[in-house]
Amino acid sequence: MEKISIADWLIILATLLSPVIAVQVTRYLDERNEIRGRKLSIFKTLMATRAYTISWAHVEALNRIDLEFVKSQKKEKAVVEAWKEYHDLLNNDKLSPEQWATKRIELLVELLHKMAIVLDYDFDKTHIKNSSYAPRIHSDTEAQQEAIRKGVIDVLAGNRPLPMVVTNLNNQDG
């Protein structure tokens, strides 16, 4: 019987282990891509809705930051810290509306810029701040809907009367 050499054992071992290693590598790469995909989803949603910061999609994406970006990685820690600062501002009612609005834009741009760095997008802060499109009619419609909601609430709460005018009252003698 011929003696099996070390090279033969290595070939046998590689043959047996290569499918296991391939599966593990594939699983690792799939998981890494899935994690990146979730981060990309948050970033893309925030970029797409940066002119509509009260939209449900925007708010949901903001709330997902803590779930997907981790402090243990240096670049991602910057995202988490920027989100914390932005979140603190969103809950701050001590600033004037003008100061708050200016600071909100500044901090959102900073957050998006930090996310762009993590996700390898080449967006500078000026591009992030100035390149979104929001038709004027959207803000007009939003303001009108808010006025309607407030008006209806005031009427239903009894704080405002509902004006009524009677017209075409048929006077039938009969």
PDB file of N, CA and C in Angstrom, residues 57-140:
ATOM      1  N   ALA A  57     -42.354  58.658   5.603  1.00  0.00           N
ATOM      2  CA  ALA A  57     -41.164  57.925   5.163  1.00  0.00           C
ATOM      3  C   ALA A  57     -39.894  58.542   5.755  1.00  0.00           C
ATOM      4  N   HIS A  58     -39.843  59.861   5.792  1.00  0.00           N
ATOM      5  CA  HIS A  58     -38.670  60.557   6.333  1.00  0.00           C
ATOM      6  C   HIS A  58     -38.506  60.252   7.821  1.00  0.00           C
ATOM      7  N   VAL A  59     -39.594  60.364   8.550  1.00  0.00           N
ATOM      8  CA  VAL A  59     -39.559  60.126   9.995  1.00  0.00           C
ATOM      9  C   VAL A  59     -39.185  58.670  10.290  1.00  0.00           C
ATOM     10  N   GLU A  60     -39.750  57.745   9.536  1.00  0.00           N
ATOM     11  CA  GLU A  60     -39.428  56.333   9.733  1.00  0.00           C
ATOM     12  C   GLU A  60     -37.948  56.071   9.464  1.00  0.00           C
ATOM     13  N   ALA A  61     -37.426  56.656   8.402  1.00  0.00           N
ATOM     14  CA  ALA A  61     -36.005  56.466   8.081  1.00  0.00           C
ATOM     15  C   ALA A  61     -35.114  57.023   9.189  1.00  0.00           C
ATOM     16  N   LEU A  62     -35.469  58.171   9.727  1.00  0.00           N
ATOM     17  CA  LEU A  62     -34.692  58.726  10.837  1.00  0.00           C
ATOM     18  C   LEU A  62     -34.687  57.758  12.026  1.00  0.00           C
ATOM     19  N   ASN A  63     -35.837  57.206  12.331  1.00  0.00           N
ATOM     20  CA  ASN A  63     -35.937  56.305  13.480  1.00  0.00           C
ATOM     21  C   ASN A  63     -35.225  54.969  13.256  1.00  0.00           C
ATOM     22  N   ARG A  64     -34.901  54.645  12.025  1.00  0.00           N
ATOM     23  CA  ARG A  64     -34.168  53.409  11.730  1.00  0.00           C
ATOM     24  C   ARG A  64     -32.652  53.584  11.843  1.00  0.00           C
ATOM     25  N   ILE A  65     -32.178  54.808  11.954  1.00  0.00           N
ATOM     26  CA  ILE A  65     -30.727  55.049  12.025  1.00  0.00           C
ATOM     27  C   ILE A  65     -30.110  54.284  13.188  1.00  0.00           C
ATOM     28  N   ASP A  66     -30.724  54.363  14.364  1.00  0.00           N
ATOM     29  CA  ASP A  66     -30.176  53.677  15.534  1.00  0.00           C
ATOM     30  C   ASP A  66     -30.125  52.164  15.352  1.00  0.00           C
ATOM     31  N   LEU A  67     -30.985  51.630  14.512  1.00  0.00           N
ATOM     32  CA  LEU A  67     -31.022  50.186  14.298  1.00  0.00           C
ATOM     33  C   LEU A  67     -29.927  49.699  13.355  1.00  0.00           C
ATOM     34  N   GLU A  68     -29.521  50.528  12.420  1.00  0.00           N
ATOM     35  CA  GLU A  68     -28.631  50.070  11.357  1.00  0.00           C
ATOM     36  C   GLU A  68     -27.206  50.604  11.424  1.00  0.00           C
ATOM     37  N   PHE A  69     -27.001  51.758  12.002  1.00  0.00           N
ATOM     38  CA  PHE A  69     -25.657  52.323  12.094  1.00  0.00           C
ATOM     39  C   PHE A  69     -25.123  52.071  13.507  1.00  0.00           C
ATOM     40  N   VAL A  70     -23.890  51.624  13.595  1.00  0.00           N
ATOM     41  CA  VAL A  70     -23.342  51.216  14.883  1.00  0.00           C
ATOM     42  C   VAL A  70     -22.196  52.128  15.314  1.00  0.00           C
ATOM     43  N   LYS A  71     -22.100  52.314  16.606  1.00  0.00           N
ATOM     44  CA  LYS A  71     -21.058  53.181  17.158  1.00  0.00           C
ATOM     45  C   LYS A  71     -19.675  52.542  17.110  1.00  0.00           C
ATOM     46  N   SER A  72     -19.618  51.238  16.968  1.00  0.00           N
ATOM     47  CA  SER A  72     -18.322  50.555  17.033  1.00  0.00           C
ATOM     48  C   SER A  72     -17.437  50.829  15.819  1.00  0.00           C
ATOM     49  N   GLN A  73     -18.017  51.313  14.734  1.00  0.00           N
ATOM     50  CA  GLN A  73     -17.223  51.683  13.562  1.00  0.00           C
ATOM     51  C   GLN A  73     -17.104  53.201  13.512  1.00  0.00           C
ATOM     52  N   LYS A  74     -15.904  53.693  13.298  1.00  0.00           N
ATOM     53  CA  LYS A  74     -15.614  55.123  13.418  1.00  0.00           C
ATOM     54  C   LYS A  74     -16.524  55.987  12.538  1.00  0.00           C
ATOM     55  N   LYS A  75     -16.631  55.659  11.246  1.00  0.00           N
ATOM     56  CA  LYS A  75     -17.461  56.463  10.342  1.00  0.00           C
ATOM     57  C   LYS A  75     -18.924  56.400  10.750  1.00  0.00           C
ATOM     58  N   GLU A  76     -19.382  55.223  11.132  1.00  0.00           N
ATOM     59  CA  GLU A  76     -20.782  55.071  11.516  1.00  0.00           C
ATOM     60  C   GLU A  76     -21.069  55.757  12.846  1.00  0.00           C
ATOM     61  N   LYS A  77     -20.086  55.803  13.722  1.00  0.00           N
ATOM     62  CA  LYS A  77     -20.256  56.521  14.993  1.00  0.00           C
ATOM     63  C   LYS A  77     -20.552  57.989  14.711  1.00  0.00           C
ATOM     64  N   ALA A  78     -19.913  58.549  13.690  1.00  0.00           N
ATOM     65  CA  ALA A  78     -20.173  59.948  13.325  1.00  0.00           C
ATOM     66  C   ALA A  78     -21.619  60.130  12.876  1.00  0.00           C
ATOM     67  N   VAL A  79     -22.174  59.127  12.200  1.00  0.00           N
ATOM     68  CA  VAL A  79     -23.582  59.181  11.789  1.00  0.00           C
ATOM     69  C   VAL A  79     -24.482  59.161  13.015  1.00  0.00           C
ATOM     70  N   VAL A  80     -24.213  58.247  13.934  1.00  0.00           N
ATOM     71  CA  VAL A  80     -25.035  58.127  15.143  1.00  0.00           C
ATOM     72  C   VAL A  80     -24.971  59.420  15.961  1.00  0.00           C
ATOM     73  N   GLU A  81     -23.792  59.992  16.078  1.00  0.00           N
ATOM     74  CA  GLU A  81     -23.641  61.249  16.831  1.00  0.00           C
ATOM     75  C   GLU A  81     -24.376  62.396  16.132  1.00  0.00           C
ATOM     76  N   ALA A  82     -24.287  62.462  14.813  1.00  0.00           N
ATOM     77  CA  ALA A  82     -25.008  63.507  14.068  1.00  0.00           C
ATOM     78  C   ALA A  82     -26.513  63.325  14.226  1.00  0.00           C
ATOM     79  N   TRP A  83     -26.989  62.081  14.216  1.00  0.00           N
ATOM     80  CA  TRP A  83     -28.411  61.804  14.420  1.00  0.00           C
ATOM     81  C   TRP A  83     -28.843  62.229  15.825  1.00  0.00           C
ATOM     82  N   LYS A  84     -28.029  61.951  16.838  1.00  0.00           N
ATOM     83  CA  LYS A  84     -28.372  62.355  18.206  1.00  0.00           C
ATOM     84  C   LYS A  84     -28.504  63.877  18.308  1.00  0.00           C
ATOM     85  N   GLU A  85     -27.589  64.584  17.677  1.00  0.00           N
ATOM     86  CA  GLU A  85     -27.634  66.050  17.717  1.00  0.00           C
ATOM     87  C   GLU A  85     -28.875  66.569  16.993  1.00  0.00           C
ATOM     88  N   TYR A  86     -29.179  65.976  15.842  1.00  0.00           N
ATOM     89  CA  TYR A  86     -30.366  66.373  15.077  1.00  0.00           C
ATOM     90  C   TYR A  86     -31.639  66.041  15.862  1.00  0.00           C
ATOM     91  N   HIS A  87     -31.678  64.861  16.450  1.00  0.00           N
ATOM     92  CA  HIS A  87     -32.829  64.433  17.241  1.00  0.00           C
ATOM     93  C   HIS A  87     -33.069  65.383  18.410  1.00  0.00           C
ATOM     94  N   ASP A  88     -31.984  65.779  19.086  1.00  0.00           N
ATOM     95  CA  ASP A  88     -32.121  66.729  20.193  1.00  0.00           C
ATOM     96  C   ASP A  88     -32.739  68.040  19.720  1.00  0.00           C
ATOM     97  N   LEU A  89     -32.316  68.498  18.553  1.00  0.00           N
ATOM     98  CA  LEU A  89     -32.889  69.735  18.027  1.00  0.00           C
ATOM     99  C   LEU A  89     -34.368  69.559  17.686  1.00  0.00           C
ATOM    100  N   LEU A  90     -34.723  68.431  17.094  1.00  0.00           N
ATOM    101  CA  LEU A  90     -36.117  68.213  16.696  1.00  0.00           C
ATOM    102  C   LEU A  90     -37.058  68.277  17.899  1.00  0.00           C
ATOM    103  N   ASN A  91     -36.555  67.929  19.063  1.00  0.00           N
ATOM    104  CA  ASN A  91     -37.363  67.967  20.283  1.00  0.00           C
ATOM    105  C   ASN A  91     -37.156  69.241  21.094  1.00  0.00           C
ATOM    106  N   ASN A  92     -36.454  70.214  20.534  1.00  0.00           N
ATOM    107  CA  ASN A  92     -36.141  71.462  21.237  1.00  0.00           C
ATOM    108  C   ASN A  92     -37.180  72.528  20.883  1.00  0.00           C
ATOM    109  N   ASP A  93     -37.861  73.030  21.886  1.00  0.00           N
ATOM    110  CA  ASP A  93     -38.845  74.096  21.647  1.00  0.00           C
ATOM    111  C   ASP A  93     -38.402  75.423  22.257  1.00  0.00           C
ATOM    112  N   LYS A  94     -37.124  75.529  22.595  1.00  0.00           N
ATOM    113  CA  LYS A  94     -36.610  76.738  23.220  1.00  0.00           C
ATOM    114  C   LYS A  94     -36.106  77.776  22.215  1.00  0.00           C
ATOM    115  N   LEU A  95     -35.858  77.368  20.988  1.00  0.00           N
ATOM    116  CA  LEU A  95     -35.373  78.288  19.958  1.00  0.00           C
ATOM    117  C   LEU A  95     -36.546  78.967  19.267  1.00  0.00           C
ATOM    118  N   SER A  96     -36.286  80.126  18.695  1.00  0.00           N
ATOM    119  CA  SER A  96     -37.313  80.780  17.885  1.00  0.00           C
ATOM    120  C   SER A  96     -37.544  79.922  16.642  1.00  0.00           C
ATOM    121  N   PRO A  97     -38.720  80.029  16.026  1.00  0.00           N
ATOM    122  CA  PRO A  97     -38.974  79.223  14.825  1.00  0.00           C
ATOM    123  C   PRO A  97     -37.932  79.428  13.726  1.00  0.00           C
ATOM    124  N   GLU A  98     -37.458  80.656  13.566  1.00  0.00           N
ATOM    125  CA  GLU A  98     -36.462  80.936  12.528  1.00  0.00           C
ATOM    126  C   GLU A  98     -35.130  80.276  12.858  1.00  0.00           C
ATOM    127  N   GLN A  99     -34.688  80.388  14.118  1.00  0.00           N
ATOM    128  CA  GLN A  99     -33.431  79.762  14.537  1.00  0.00           C
ATOM    129  C   GLN A  99     -33.536  78.246  14.417  1.00  0.00           C
ATOM    130  N   TRP A 100     -34.674  77.721  14.842  1.00  0.00           N
ATOM    131  CA  TRP A 100     -34.884  76.275  14.806  1.00  0.00           C
ATOM    132  C   TRP A 100     -34.829  75.766  13.369  1.00  0.00           C
ATOM    133  N   ALA A 101     -35.511  76.462  12.460  1.00  0.00           N
ATOM    134  CA  ALA A 101     -35.555  76.029  11.056  1.00  0.00           C
ATOM    135  C   ALA A 101     -34.160  76.060  10.431  1.00  0.00           C
ATOM    136  N   THR A 102     -33.408  77.104  10.701  1.00  0.00           N
ATOM    137  CA  THR A 102     -32.053  77.215  10.162  1.00  0.00           C
ATOM    138  C   THR A 102     -31.155  76.106  10.710  1.00  0.00           C
ATOM    139  N   LYS A 103     -31.228  75.888  12.004  1.00  0.00           N
ATOM    140  CA  LYS A 103     -30.402  74.847  12.639  1.00  0.00           C
ATOM    141  C   LYS A 103     -30.835  73.451  12.168  1.00  0.00           C
ATOM    142  N   ARG A 104     -32.132  73.251  11.954  1.00  0.00           N
ATOM    143  CA  ARG A 104     -32.640  71.959  11.500  1.00  0.00           C
ATOM    144  C   ARG A 104     -32.036  71.598  10.149  1.00  0.00           C
ATOM    145  N   ILE A 105     -32.034  72.548   9.233  1.00  0.00           N
ATOM    146  CA  ILE A 105     -31.459  72.301   7.907  1.00  0.00           C
ATOM    147  C   ILE A 105     -29.972  71.995   8.027  1.00  0.00           C
ATOM    148  N   GLU A 106     -29.277  72.780   8.818  1.00  0.00           N
ATOM    149  CA  GLU A 106     -27.828  72.584   9.003  1.00  0.00           C
ATOM    150  C   GLU A 106     -27.527  71.183   9.545  1.00  0.00           C
ATOM    151  N   LEU A 107     -28.272  70.762  10.549  1.00  0.00           N
ATOM    152  CA  LEU A 107     -28.005  69.461  11.169  1.00  0.00           C
ATOM    153  C   LEU A 107     -28.445  68.297  10.283  1.00  0.00           C
ATOM    154  N   LEU A 108     -29.530  68.466   9.532  1.00  0.00           N
ATOM    155  CA  LEU A 108     -29.943  67.408   8.600  1.00  0.00           C
ATOM    156  C   LEU A 108     -28.903  67.241   7.506  1.00  0.00           C
ATOM    157  N   VAL A 109     -28.397  68.335   6.987  1.00  0.00           N
ATOM    158  CA  VAL A 109     -27.352  68.276   5.958  1.00  0.00           C
ATOM    159  C   VAL A 109     -26.110  67.582   6.521  1.00  0.00           C
ATOM    160  N   GLU A 110     -25.755  67.912   7.743  1.00  0.00           N
ATOM    161  CA  GLU A 110     -24.594  67.276   8.385  1.00  0.00           C
ATOM    162  C   GLU A 110     -24.814  65.768   8.517  1.00  0.00           C
ATOM    163  N   LEU A 111     -25.998  65.376   8.952  1.00  0.00           N
ATOM    164  CA  LEU A 111     -26.326  63.952   9.092  1.00  0.00           C
ATOM    165  C   LEU A 111     -26.236  63.237   7.745  1.00  0.00           C
ATOM    166  N   LEU A 112     -26.843  63.814   6.734  1.00  0.00           N
ATOM    167  CA  LEU A 112     -26.819  63.199   5.406  1.00  0.00           C
ATOM    168  C   LEU A 112     -25.407  63.126   4.844  1.00  0.00           C
ATOM    169  N   HIS A 113     -24.606  64.137   5.120  1.00  0.00           N
ATOM    170  CA  HIS A 113     -23.216  64.141   4.651  1.00  0.00           C
ATOM    171  C   HIS A 113     -22.420  63.014   5.320  1.00  0.00           C
ATOM    172  N   LYS A 114     -22.618  62.826   6.620  1.00  0.00           N
ATOM    173  CA  LYS A 114     -21.928  61.744   7.332  1.00  0.00           C
ATOM    174  C   LYS A 114     -22.367  60.383   6.776  1.00  0.00           C
ATOM    175  N   MET A 115     -23.643  60.236   6.472  1.00  0.00           N
ATOM    176  CA  MET A 115     -24.140  58.989   5.899  1.00  0.00           C
ATOM    177  C   MET A 115     -23.545  58.770   4.507  1.00  0.00           C
ATOM    178  N   ALA A 116     -23.456  59.833   3.730  1.00  0.00           N
ATOM    179  CA  ALA A 116     -22.879  59.728   2.383  1.00  0.00           C
ATOM    180  C   ALA A 116     -21.433  59.232   2.459  1.00  0.00           C
ATOM    181  N   ILE A 117     -20.688  59.703   3.434  1.00  0.00           N
ATOM    182  CA  ILE A 117     -19.299  59.268   3.599  1.00  0.00           C
ATOM    183  C   ILE A 117     -19.250  57.765   3.894  1.00  0.00           C
ATOM    184  N   VAL A 118     -20.087  57.311   4.823  1.00  0.00           N
ATOM    185  CA  VAL A 118     -20.111  55.887   5.178  1.00  0.00           C
ATOM    186  C   VAL A 118     -20.464  55.028   3.966  1.00  0.00           C
ATOM    187  N   LEU A 119     -21.382  55.509   3.141  1.00  0.00           N
ATOM    188  CA  LEU A 119     -21.891  54.715   2.026  1.00  0.00           C
ATOM    189  C   LEU A 119     -21.169  54.993   0.707  1.00  0.00           C
ATOM    190  N   ASP A 120     -20.074  55.740   0.778  1.00  0.00           N
ATOM    191  CA  ASP A 120     -19.219  56.031  -0.379  1.00  0.00           C
ATOM    192  C   ASP A 120     -19.919  56.817  -1.481  1.00  0.00           C
ATOM    193  N   TYR A 121     -20.767  57.745  -1.103  1.00  0.00           N
ATOM    194  CA  TYR A 121     -21.344  58.683  -2.060  1.00  0.00           C
ATOM    195  C   TYR A 121     -20.529  59.960  -2.005  1.00  0.00           C
ATOM    196  N   ASP A 122     -20.313  60.558  -3.151  1.00  0.00           N
ATOM    197  CA  ASP A 122     -19.509  61.776  -3.232  1.00  0.00           C
ATOM    198  C   ASP A 122     -20.420  63.001  -3.289  1.00  0.00           C
ATOM    199  N   PHE A 123     -21.126  63.253  -2.192  1.00  0.00           N
ATOM    200  CA  PHE A 123     -21.993  64.430  -2.097  1.00  0.00           C
ATOM    201  C   PHE A 123     -21.378  65.398  -1.102  1.00  0.00           C
ATOM    202  N   ASP A 124     -21.189  66.643  -1.534  1.00  0.00           N
ATOM    203  CA  ASP A 124     -20.758  67.635  -0.565  1.00  0.00           C
ATOM    204  C   ASP A 124     -21.993  68.258   0.090  1.00  0.00           C
ATOM    205  N   LYS A 125     -21.782  69.024   1.139  1.00  0.00           N
ATOM    206  CA  LYS A 125     -22.892  69.585   1.913  1.00  0.00           C
ATOM    207  C   LYS A 125     -23.737  70.550   1.087  1.00  0.00           C
ATOM    208  N   THR A 126     -23.091  71.299   0.209  1.00  0.00           N
ATOM    209  CA  THR A 126     -23.831  72.246  -0.629  1.00  0.00           C
ATOM    210  C   THR A 126     -24.783  71.497  -1.551  1.00  0.00           C
ATOM    211  N   HIS A 127     -24.322  70.414  -2.137  1.00  0.00           N
ATOM    212  CA  HIS A 127     -25.180  69.609  -3.001  1.00  0.00           C
ATOM    213  C   HIS A 127     -26.361  69.051  -2.216  1.00  0.00           C
ATOM    214  N   ILE A 128     -26.091  68.512  -1.056  1.00  0.00           N
ATOM    215  CA  ILE A 128     -27.167  67.931  -0.238  1.00  0.00           C
ATOM    216  C   ILE A 128     -28.192  69.006   0.117  1.00  0.00           C
ATOM    217  N   LYS A 129     -27.718  70.174   0.471  1.00  0.00           N
ATOM    218  CA  LYS A 129     -28.620  71.250   0.921  1.00  0.00           C
ATOM    219  C   LYS A 129     -29.442  71.842  -0.221  1.00  0.00           C
ATOM    220  N   ASN A 130     -28.822  72.012  -1.380  1.00  0.00           N
ATOM    221  CA  ASN A 130     -29.465  72.808  -2.427  1.00  0.00           C
ATOM    222  C   ASN A 130     -30.010  72.028  -3.613  1.00  0.00           C
ATOM    223  N   SER A 131     -29.837  70.727  -3.655  1.00  0.00           N
ATOM    224  CA  SER A 131     -30.192  70.033  -4.887  1.00  0.00           C
ATOM    225  C   SER A 131     -31.527  69.287  -4.842  1.00  0.00           C
ATOM    226  N   SER A 132     -32.277  69.429  -3.777  1.00  0.00           N
ATOM    227  CA  SER A 132     -33.573  68.739  -3.751  1.00  0.00           C
ATOM    228  C   SER A 132     -34.621  69.600  -4.456  1.00  0.00           C
ATOM    229  N   TYR A 133     -35.634  68.923  -4.971  1.00  0.00           N
ATOM    230  CA  TYR A 133     -36.708  69.614  -5.680  1.00  0.00           C
ATOM    231  C   TYR A 133     -38.008  69.412  -4.925  1.00  0.00           C
ATOM    232  N   ALA A 134     -38.705  70.495  -4.676  1.00  0.00           N
ATOM    233  CA  ALA A 134     -40.010  70.440  -4.020  1.00  0.00           C
ATOM    234  C   ALA A 134     -40.903  71.474  -4.698  1.00  0.00           C
ATOM    235  N   PRO A 135     -41.878  71.024  -5.471  1.00  0.00           N
ATOM    236  CA  PRO A 135     -42.769  71.972  -6.137  1.00  0.00           C
ATOM    237  C   PRO A 135     -43.488  72.869  -5.135  1.00  0.00           C
ATOM    238  N   ARG A 136     -43.642  74.100  -5.504  1.00  0.00           N
ATOM    239  CA  ARG A 136     -44.312  75.079  -4.636  1.00  0.00           C
ATOM    240  C   ARG A 136     -45.716  74.613  -4.271  1.00  0.00           C
ATOM    241  N   ILE A 137     -46.383  73.974  -5.189  1.00  0.00           N
ATOM    242  CA  ILE A 137     -47.753  73.540  -4.931  1.00  0.00           C
ATOM    243  C   ILE A 137     -47.817  72.532  -3.784  1.00  0.00           C
ATOM    244  N   HIS A 138     -46.759  71.750  -3.594  1.00  0.00           N
ATOM    245  CA  HIS A 138     -46.760  70.806  -2.477  1.00  0.00           C
ATOM    246  C   HIS A 138     -46.802  71.544  -1.144  1.00  0.00           C
ATOM    247  N   SER A 139     -45.975  72.566  -0.992  1.00  0.00           N
ATOM    248  CA  SER A 139     -45.982  73.315   0.268  1.00  0.00           C
ATOM    249  C   SER A 139     -47.277  74.104   0.415  1.00  0.00           C
ATOM    250  N   ASP A 140     -47.814  74.629  -0.688  1.00  0.00           N
ATOM    251  CA  ASP A 140     -49.105  75.328  -0.627  1.00  0.00           C
ATOM    252  C   ASP A 140     -50.212  74.372  -0.201  1.00  0.00           C
TER     253      ASP A 140
END
